[in-house]
CSV table of C-alpha atoms in Angstrom, one decimal:
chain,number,residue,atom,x,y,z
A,42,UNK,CA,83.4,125.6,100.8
A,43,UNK,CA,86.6,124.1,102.4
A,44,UNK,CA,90.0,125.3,101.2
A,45,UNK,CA,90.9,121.3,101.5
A,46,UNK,CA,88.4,120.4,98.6
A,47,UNK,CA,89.4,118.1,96.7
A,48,UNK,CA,88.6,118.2,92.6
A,49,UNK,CA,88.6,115.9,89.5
A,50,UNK,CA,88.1,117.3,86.0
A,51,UNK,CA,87.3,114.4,83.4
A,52,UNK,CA,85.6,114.7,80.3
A,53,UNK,CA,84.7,118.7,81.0
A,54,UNK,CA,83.0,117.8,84.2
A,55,UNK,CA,83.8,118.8,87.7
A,56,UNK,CA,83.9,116.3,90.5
A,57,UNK,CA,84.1,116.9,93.8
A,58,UNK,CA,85.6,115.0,96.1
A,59,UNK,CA,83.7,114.5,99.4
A,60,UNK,CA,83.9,110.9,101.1
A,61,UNK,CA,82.6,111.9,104.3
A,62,UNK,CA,79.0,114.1,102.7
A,63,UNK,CA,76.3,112.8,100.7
A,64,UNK,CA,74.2,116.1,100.1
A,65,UNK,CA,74.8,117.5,96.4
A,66,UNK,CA,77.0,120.0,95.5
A,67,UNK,CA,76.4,123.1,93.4
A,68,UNK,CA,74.9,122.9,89.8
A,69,UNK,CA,77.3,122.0,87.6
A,70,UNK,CA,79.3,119.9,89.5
A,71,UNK,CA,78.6,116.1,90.5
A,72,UNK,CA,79.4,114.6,94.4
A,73,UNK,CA,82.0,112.2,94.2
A,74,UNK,CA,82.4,110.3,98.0
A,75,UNK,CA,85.8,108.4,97.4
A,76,UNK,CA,88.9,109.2,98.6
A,77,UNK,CA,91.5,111.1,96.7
A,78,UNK,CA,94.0,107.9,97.0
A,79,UNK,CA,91.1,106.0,95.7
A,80,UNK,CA,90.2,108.0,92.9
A,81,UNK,CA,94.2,108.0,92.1
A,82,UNK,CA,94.0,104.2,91.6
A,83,UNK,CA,91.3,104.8,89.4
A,84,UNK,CA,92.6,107.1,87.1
A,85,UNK,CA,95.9,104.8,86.9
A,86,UNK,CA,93.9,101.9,86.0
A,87,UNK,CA,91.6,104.0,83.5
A,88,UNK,CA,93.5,103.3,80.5
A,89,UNK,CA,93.6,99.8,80.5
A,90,UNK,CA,90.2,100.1,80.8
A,91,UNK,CA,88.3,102.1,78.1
A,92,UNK,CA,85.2,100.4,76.9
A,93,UNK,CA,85.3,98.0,79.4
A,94,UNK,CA,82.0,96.1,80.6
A,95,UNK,CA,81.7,97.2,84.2
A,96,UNK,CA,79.4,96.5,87.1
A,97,UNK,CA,79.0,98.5,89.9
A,98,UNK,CA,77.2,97.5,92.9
A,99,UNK,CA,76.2,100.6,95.0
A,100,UNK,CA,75.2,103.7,93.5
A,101,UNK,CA,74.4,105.7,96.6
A,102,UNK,CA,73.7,109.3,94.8
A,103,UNK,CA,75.3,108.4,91.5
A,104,UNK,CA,78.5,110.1,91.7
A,105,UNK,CA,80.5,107.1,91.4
A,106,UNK,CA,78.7,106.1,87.8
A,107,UNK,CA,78.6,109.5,86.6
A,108,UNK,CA,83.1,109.2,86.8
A,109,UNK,CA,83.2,105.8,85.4
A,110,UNK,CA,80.7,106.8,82.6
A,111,UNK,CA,83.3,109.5,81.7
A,112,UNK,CA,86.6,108.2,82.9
A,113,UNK,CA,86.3,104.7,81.4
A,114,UNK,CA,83.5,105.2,78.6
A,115,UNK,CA,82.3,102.3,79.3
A,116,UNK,CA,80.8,99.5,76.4
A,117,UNK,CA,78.4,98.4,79.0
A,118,UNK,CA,78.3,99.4,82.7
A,119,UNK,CA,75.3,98.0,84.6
A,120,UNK,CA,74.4,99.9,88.2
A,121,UNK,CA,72.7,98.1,91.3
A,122,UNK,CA,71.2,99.6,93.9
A,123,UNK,CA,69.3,98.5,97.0
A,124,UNK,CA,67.5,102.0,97.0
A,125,UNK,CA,64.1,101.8,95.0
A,126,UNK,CA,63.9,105.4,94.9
A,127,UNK,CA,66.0,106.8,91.3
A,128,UNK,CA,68.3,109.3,91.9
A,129,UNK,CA,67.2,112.8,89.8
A,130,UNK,CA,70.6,114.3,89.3
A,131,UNK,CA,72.3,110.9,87.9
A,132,UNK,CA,69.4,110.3,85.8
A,133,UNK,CA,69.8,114.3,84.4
A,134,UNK,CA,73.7,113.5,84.2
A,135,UNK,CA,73.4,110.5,82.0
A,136,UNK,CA,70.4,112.0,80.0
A,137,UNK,CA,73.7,114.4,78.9
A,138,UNK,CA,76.3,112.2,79.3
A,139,UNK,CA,75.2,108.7,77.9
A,140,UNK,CA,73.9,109.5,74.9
A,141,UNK,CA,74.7,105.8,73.4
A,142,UNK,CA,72.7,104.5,76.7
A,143,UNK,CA,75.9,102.2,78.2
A,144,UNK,CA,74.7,103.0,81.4
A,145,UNK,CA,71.9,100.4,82.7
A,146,UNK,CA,70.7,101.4,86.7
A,147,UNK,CA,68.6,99.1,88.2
A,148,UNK,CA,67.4,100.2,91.3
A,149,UNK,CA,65.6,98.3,94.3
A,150,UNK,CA,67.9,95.3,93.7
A,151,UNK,CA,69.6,93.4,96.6
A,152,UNK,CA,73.1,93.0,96.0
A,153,UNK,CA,73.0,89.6,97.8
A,154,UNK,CA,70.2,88.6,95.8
A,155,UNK,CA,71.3,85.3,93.9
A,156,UNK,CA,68.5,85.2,91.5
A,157,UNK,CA,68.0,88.8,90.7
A,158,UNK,CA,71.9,89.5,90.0
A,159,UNK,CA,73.0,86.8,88.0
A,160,UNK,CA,69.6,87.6,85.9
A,161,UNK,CA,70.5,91.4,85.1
A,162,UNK,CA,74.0,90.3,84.4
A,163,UNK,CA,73.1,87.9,81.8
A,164,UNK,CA,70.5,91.0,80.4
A,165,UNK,CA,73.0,93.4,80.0
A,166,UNK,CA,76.0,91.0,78.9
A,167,UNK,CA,74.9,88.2,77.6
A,168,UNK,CA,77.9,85.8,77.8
A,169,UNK,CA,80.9,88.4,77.3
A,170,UNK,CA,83.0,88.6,80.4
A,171,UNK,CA,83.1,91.6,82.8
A,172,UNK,CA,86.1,93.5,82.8
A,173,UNK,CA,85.2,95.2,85.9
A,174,UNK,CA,83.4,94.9,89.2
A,175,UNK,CA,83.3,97.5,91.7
A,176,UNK,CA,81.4,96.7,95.2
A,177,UNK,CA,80.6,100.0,97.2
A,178,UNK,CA,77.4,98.7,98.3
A,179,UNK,CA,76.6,97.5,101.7
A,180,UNK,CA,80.0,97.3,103.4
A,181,UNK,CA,78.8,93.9,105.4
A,182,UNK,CA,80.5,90.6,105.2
A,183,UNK,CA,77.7,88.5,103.9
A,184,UNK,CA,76.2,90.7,101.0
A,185,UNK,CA,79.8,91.6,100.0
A,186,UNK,CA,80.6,87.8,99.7
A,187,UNK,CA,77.4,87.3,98.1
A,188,UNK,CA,78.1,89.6,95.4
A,189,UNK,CA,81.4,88.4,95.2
A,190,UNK,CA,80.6,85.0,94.7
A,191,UNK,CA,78.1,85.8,91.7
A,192,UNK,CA,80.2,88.2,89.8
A,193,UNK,CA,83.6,87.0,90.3
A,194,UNK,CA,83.0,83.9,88.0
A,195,UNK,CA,82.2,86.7,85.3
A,196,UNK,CA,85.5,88.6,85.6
A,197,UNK,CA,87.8,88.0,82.3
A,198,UNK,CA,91.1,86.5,83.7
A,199,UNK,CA,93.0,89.7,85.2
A,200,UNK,CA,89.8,91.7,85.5
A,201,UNK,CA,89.5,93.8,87.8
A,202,UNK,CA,87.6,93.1,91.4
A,203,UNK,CA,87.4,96.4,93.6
């Protein structure tokens, strides 16, 4: 293991910090691929956000939901991912972790997908407004506008877009 990892205790569980590898880390301990200046901006953020309703658009290996499950405690958080394959570990983490089932994933879901996104938004919400959006899915101009465009409408006035 590098000297130069990086890792975030919340809520009695380790995070590890590795933006650049998407293999798991050792039992006990859930991959985290952000930065460490991201994950700073985070954690300054996370108490004006406890209970927020959050979507998160990208779950890669679930890393990223696993922290905002514990770091915000979400009300509501509702996962997309393009991937139609569930990931095992997140599912085991929020088997432990959510035990009042905030966490929705929804996997095999386009993130551009105009009817589909709006649709599970609406499921999950109803007509509350979001507090928080976070877009870590595709990276590409179109599907990030696309998501954008859909979600951004849904965002309480100073929610939070990332």
């Amino acid at each position: 293991m590098s000297k130069s990892l990086r890792m975030e205790e919340v809520d009695g569980v380790t995070f590890e910090l590795r933006p650049n590898l998407r293999h798991p880390t050792q039992a006990g301990r859930a991959c985290l691929r952000n930065t460490p200046k991201l994950i700073e901006r985070y954690n300054a953020l996370a108490p004006e956000l406890q209970g927020c309703n959050m979507v998160e658009v990208g779950i890669d290996q679930g890393g990223g939901t696993a922290y905002f499950t514990k770091l915000l405690r979400p009300k509501a958080l509702l996962g997309i991912e393009l991937s139609s394959e569930p990931v095992c570990s997140l599912q085991s983490f929020l088997e432990e972790h959510d035990k009042k089932k905030c966490v929705d994933v929804r996997w095999g879901v386009d993130q551009s997908d105009t009817q589909k996104v709006p649709e599970l938004v609406q499921e999950v919400f109803g007509d509350e407004y979001l507090d928080v959006v976070v877009d870590d899915a595709s990276h590409l101009y179109g599907p990030s506008v696309a998501t954008f465009e859909m979600l951004f409408p849904r965002l309480r006035q100073a929610g939070v877009y990332i």
